[in-house]
Amino acid sequence: MANDYFFCGIGGSGMLPLAMIVQAQGGRIEGSDRSRDQGRTPEKFAWLQAHDVALHPQDGSGVTRPDQIVVATGAIEDTVPDIGAARRAGARIVTRPELLSQLFNAAPTSIGVAGTSGKSTITGMIAWILHQAGREPTVMNGAVMKNFADADHPFASALIGGRDLFVSEVDESDGSIARYDPTVAVVSNISLDHKSMEELRDLFGGFTARSATAVLNLDNPETAALAQHMVETGRGDAVVTFALGNETADLSAHDLDPLPTGMRFRLTELTTGTDALVTLQVPGAHNVANALAALGAARAIGVPLDQAVAALESFSGIRRRMEVVGTAHGVTVIDDFAHNPDKIAATLKTLHAFDGRLLILFQPHGFGPLRLMKTEFIDGFTGLLRPDDVLLMPEPVYYGGTTDRSVGSEDIASGIRAAGRHAEALSTREACGDRLIELARPGDRIVVMGARDDTLSIFAAELLRRMHPVTD
């Protein structure tokens, strides 16, 4: 792969790890990023430059040759200067999903992890199991895997391994899941997120149909229906099922015991009758389900169950998945990626297993999701907020353009207030931060929620720092 690649938006959570994998396979890497031009997250771009990545302003000046392959996000827009420059230079343009799926499909063995929720965690769990088993996987994740992060690899959302085994998170939101031909297809769950249920059924159905083995969740009606369809079409032997408390699944978890920083449960394997006590370092029932999915994928490519379980017990999690930033004077700050109703529900249920009021900042990542899922957001928060919890919402992230802005944060907050829970919409994130500091008292947990914005972690750390003088 000794080609020249130019990544447009190279600092993005999906672009940076892909660039590192391409570089490891022999590609020469250049790129641009609007965040760098605006002076945001400078340490990330310094790290890229230290790893032989040439960086340019996002003004088209870096794309000058026909032999460059320009990698764009899913939407190729001619208004992006780099894309216009690529067209003028005669350079080939590929989307990120096109390039990733080419690498994925070229591997003799591939594991694709799909589903509305849990993808990054399951991918990280599989990566750690296979790494510990000496299988040398190459892994593409959309989030930093804490087991692989160190001073030299602060952005460990990719794992560079061999070419024979490729593990990747696979996205249905842009339809690119249709490009992947997995050896093992993992589907954690299916629920309304970016597309209609009909579209989602088609996409996930095709994904599992193209696999040699599908790992499917019996607790979710949609994935259970996929498993049933495979049985009915004579592919029952190609399905590994998992569930919480359901002994008819191939892998099931029982006697779930929440711990302050993890979960304990009893694992049962149907075919062998194996019973094992498992302790995870990540909290919540949803992470038990994620663990079962990862064990199913590992089993599908021949990793012994006891070896996989031992690795899982030392899995330390994914950055920004209920990550504790710290505690100051009795107030704990948690940084979390939750951004759709399912993920928000998983976080709130897990946190409510322990005492303490929740002060939640939820930053929507766009006006589109609020419009599509307005009712689900209102119903979800209303059902899960306790009487003393407080939800604060700034307006959605907006970078300009023609987005329909008819539904905003106040529409969600007013619906939640009408149902008797405490929600406020403020104009900016900074105003929400000030309000959180004003409200916080010992015993509270502040949860910073949102996706696709690196600065949320900086914001969470700043809240913790500000807590000291206020709560003394």
GROMACS .gro file of N, CA, C and O in nm, residues 87-128:
model
  168
   87ARG      N    1  -1.033   1.750  -0.714
   87ARG     CA    2  -1.095   1.744  -0.848
   87ARG      C    3  -1.007   1.818  -0.950
   87ARG      O    4  -0.985   1.770  -1.061
   88ARG      N    5  -0.953   1.932  -0.909
   88ARG     CA    6  -0.868   2.009  -1.002
   88ARG      C    7  -0.738   1.935  -1.032
   88ARG      O    8  -0.687   1.940  -1.144
   89ALA      N    9  -0.684   1.867  -0.932
   89ALA     CA   10  -0.555   1.799  -0.950
   89ALA      C   11  -0.570   1.662  -1.016
   89ALA      O   12  -0.471   1.599  -1.053
   90GLY      N   13  -0.695   1.616  -1.027
   90GLY     CA   14  -0.717   1.483  -1.084
   90GLY      C   15  -0.685   1.371  -0.985
   90GLY      O   16  -0.659   1.257  -1.025
   91ALA      N   17  -0.688   1.404  -0.856
   91ALA     CA   18  -0.661   1.303  -0.752
   91ALA      C   19  -0.785   1.217  -0.730
   91ALA      O   20  -0.897   1.264  -0.745
   92ARG      N   21  -0.762   1.091  -0.693
   92ARG     CA   22  -0.873   1.001  -0.665
   92ARG      C   23  -0.932   1.035  -0.527
   92ARG      O   24  -0.857   1.061  -0.432
   93ILE      N   25  -1.064   1.033  -0.517
   93ILE     CA   26  -1.131   1.060  -0.390
   93ILE      C   27  -1.201   0.933  -0.345
   93ILE      O   28  -1.275   0.870  -0.421
   94VAL      N   29  -1.176   0.891  -0.221
   94VAL     CA   30  -1.249   0.778  -0.163
   94VAL      C   31  -1.309   0.823  -0.031
   94VAL      O   32  -1.256   0.914   0.035
   95THR      N   33  -1.419   0.762   0.008
   95THR     CA   34  -1.475   0.794   0.139
   95THR      C   35  -1.406   0.707   0.244
   95THR      O   36  -1.351   0.601   0.212
   96ARG      N   37  -1.413   0.752   0.368
   96ARG     CA   38  -1.359   0.674   0.479
   96ARG      C   39  -1.419   0.533   0.481
   96ARG      O   40  -1.345   0.435   0.493
   97PRO      N   41  -1.553   0.518   0.470
   97PRO     CA   42  -1.607   0.381   0.471
   97PRO      C   43  -1.557   0.295   0.354
   97PRO      O   44  -1.537   0.174   0.371
   98GLU      N   45  -1.537   0.355   0.237
   98GLU     CA   46  -1.485   0.278   0.123
   98GLU      C   47  -1.347   0.223   0.154
   98GLU      O   48  -1.319   0.104   0.132
   99LEU      N   49  -1.259   0.309   0.205
   99LEU     CA   50  -1.122   0.266   0.234
   99LEU      C   51  -1.118   0.163   0.346
   99LEU      O   52  -1.050   0.060   0.336
  100LEU      N   53  -1.193   0.189   0.453
  100LEU     CA   54  -1.194   0.096   0.566
  100LEU      C   55  -1.247  -0.040   0.523
  100LEU      O   56  -1.191  -0.145   0.557
  101SER      N   57  -1.355  -0.042   0.445
  101SER     CA   58  -1.413  -0.170   0.404
  101SER      C   59  -1.319  -0.246   0.311
  101SER      O   60  -1.314  -0.369   0.313
  102GLN      N   61  -1.240  -0.174   0.230
  102GLN     CA   62  -1.141  -0.242   0.144
  102GLN      C   63  -1.037  -0.315   0.229
  102GLN      O   64  -1.002  -0.431   0.201
  103LEU      N   65  -0.986  -0.247   0.332
  103LEU     CA   66  -0.888  -0.310   0.421
  103LEU      C   67  -0.949  -0.428   0.496
  103LEU      O   68  -0.888  -0.534   0.509
  104PHE      N   69  -1.070  -0.408   0.542
  104PHE     CA   70  -1.143  -0.511   0.618
  104PHE      C   71  -1.166  -0.636   0.532
  104PHE      O   72  -1.136  -0.748   0.572
  105ASN      N   73  -1.218  -0.614   0.412
  105ASN     CA   74  -1.252  -0.727   0.325
  105ASN      C   75  -1.129  -0.799   0.272
  105ASN      O   76  -1.138  -0.915   0.231
  106ALA      N   77  -1.013  -0.731   0.273
  106ALA     CA   78  -0.890  -0.794   0.224
  106ALA      C   79  -0.832  -0.893   0.325
  106ALA      O   80  -0.749  -0.978   0.289
  107ALA      N   81  -0.873  -0.883   0.452
  107ALA     CA   82  -0.819  -0.972   0.555
  107ALA      C   83  -0.883  -1.110   0.543
  107ALA      O   84  -1.004  -1.121   0.526
  108PRO      N   85  -0.804  -1.218   0.555
  108PRO     CA   86  -0.860  -1.353   0.548
  108PRO      C   87  -0.968  -1.380   0.654
  108PRO      O   88  -1.065  -1.449   0.630
  109THR      N   89  -0.948  -1.323   0.774
  109THR     CA   90  -1.048  -1.335   0.881
  109THR      C   91  -1.083  -1.195   0.929
  109THR      O   92  -0.994  -1.114   0.957
  110SER      N   93  -1.214  -1.167   0.937
  110SER     CA   94  -1.257  -1.033   0.978
  110SER      C   95  -1.374  -1.044   1.074
  110SER      O   96  -1.460  -1.132   1.061
  111ILE      N   97  -1.376  -0.953   1.171
  111ILE     CA   98  -1.487  -0.945   1.267
  111ILE      C   99  -1.544  -0.804   1.259
  111ILE      O  100  -1.473  -0.706   1.286
  112GLY      N  101  -1.670  -0.793   1.219
  112GLY     CA  102  -1.736  -0.663   1.211
  112GLY      C  103  -1.833  -0.648   1.327
  112GLY      O  104  -1.916  -0.736   1.352
  113VAL      N  105  -1.824  -0.537   1.398
  113VAL     CA  106  -1.908  -0.514   1.516
  113VAL      C  107  -2.008  -0.402   1.484
  113VAL      O  108  -1.969  -0.287   1.462
  114ALA      N  109  -2.136  -0.439   1.480
  114ALA     CA  110  -2.241  -0.344   1.443
  114ALA      C  111  -2.347  -0.340   1.551
  114ALA      O  112  -2.348  -0.420   1.644
  115GLY      N  113  -2.439  -0.243   1.537
  115GLY     CA  114  -2.547  -0.229   1.634
  115GLY      C  115  -2.563  -0.083   1.673
  115GLY      O  116  -2.474  -0.002   1.653
  116THR      N  117  -2.678  -0.050   1.729
  116THR     CA  118  -2.705   0.089   1.766
  116THR      C  119  -2.619   0.133   1.883
  116THR      O  120  -2.572   0.245   1.888
  117SER      N  121  -2.598   0.044   1.979
  117SER     CA  122  -2.522   0.078   2.099
  117SER      C  123  -2.421  -0.031   2.131
  117SER      O  124  -2.443  -0.147   2.099
  118GLY      N  125  -2.310   0.011   2.193
  118GLY     CA  126  -2.213  -0.086   2.244
  118GLY      C  127  -2.099  -0.121   2.150
  118GLY      O  128  -2.008  -0.194   2.188
  119LYS      N  129  -2.101  -0.068   2.027
  119LYS     CA  130  -2.001  -0.108   1.926
  119LYS      C  131  -1.857  -0.087   1.973
  119LYS      O  132  -1.774  -0.176   1.962
  120SER      N  133  -1.828   0.033   2.022
  120SER     CA  134  -1.689   0.064   2.059
  120SER      C  135  -1.640  -0.023   2.174
  120SER      O  136  -1.526  -0.070   2.173
  121THR      N  137  -1.728  -0.045   2.271
  121THR     CA  138  -1.688  -0.128   2.386
  121THR      C  139  -1.667  -0.273   2.344
  121THR      O  140  -1.568  -0.336   2.381
  122ILE      N  141  -1.759  -0.328   2.265
  122ILE     CA  142  -1.745  -0.466   2.219
  122ILE      C  143  -1.619  -0.481   2.134
  122ILE      O  144  -1.542  -0.576   2.151
  123THR      N  145  -1.594  -0.384   2.045
  123THR     CA  146  -1.473  -0.388   1.962
  123THR      C  147  -1.349  -0.387   2.050
  123THR      O  148  -1.253  -0.463   2.028
  124GLY      N  149  -1.349  -0.301   2.154
  124GLY     CA  150  -1.236  -0.295   2.246
  124GLY      C  151  -1.217  -0.425   2.324
  124GLY      O  152  -1.104  -0.470   2.345
  125MET      N  153  -1.327  -0.484   2.365
  125MET     CA  154  -1.320  -0.612   2.437
  125MET      C  155  -1.262  -0.723   2.348
  125MET      O  156  -1.175  -0.800   2.390
  126ILE      N  157  -1.311  -0.730   2.223
  126ILE     CA  158  -1.260  -0.831   2.129
  126ILE      C  159  -1.111  -0.807   2.104
  126ILE      O  160  -1.031  -0.901   2.102
  127ALA      N  161  -1.073  -0.680   2.087
  127ALA     CA  162  -0.932  -0.646   2.062
  127ALA      C  163  -0.844  -0.697   2.175
  127ALA      O  164  -0.737  -0.756   2.152
  128TRP      N  165  -0.889  -0.673   2.300
  128TRP     CA  166  -0.808  -0.714   2.416
  128TRP      C  167  -0.801  -0.865   2.427
  128TRP      O  168  -0.695  -0.922   2.454
   0.00000   0.00000   0.00000
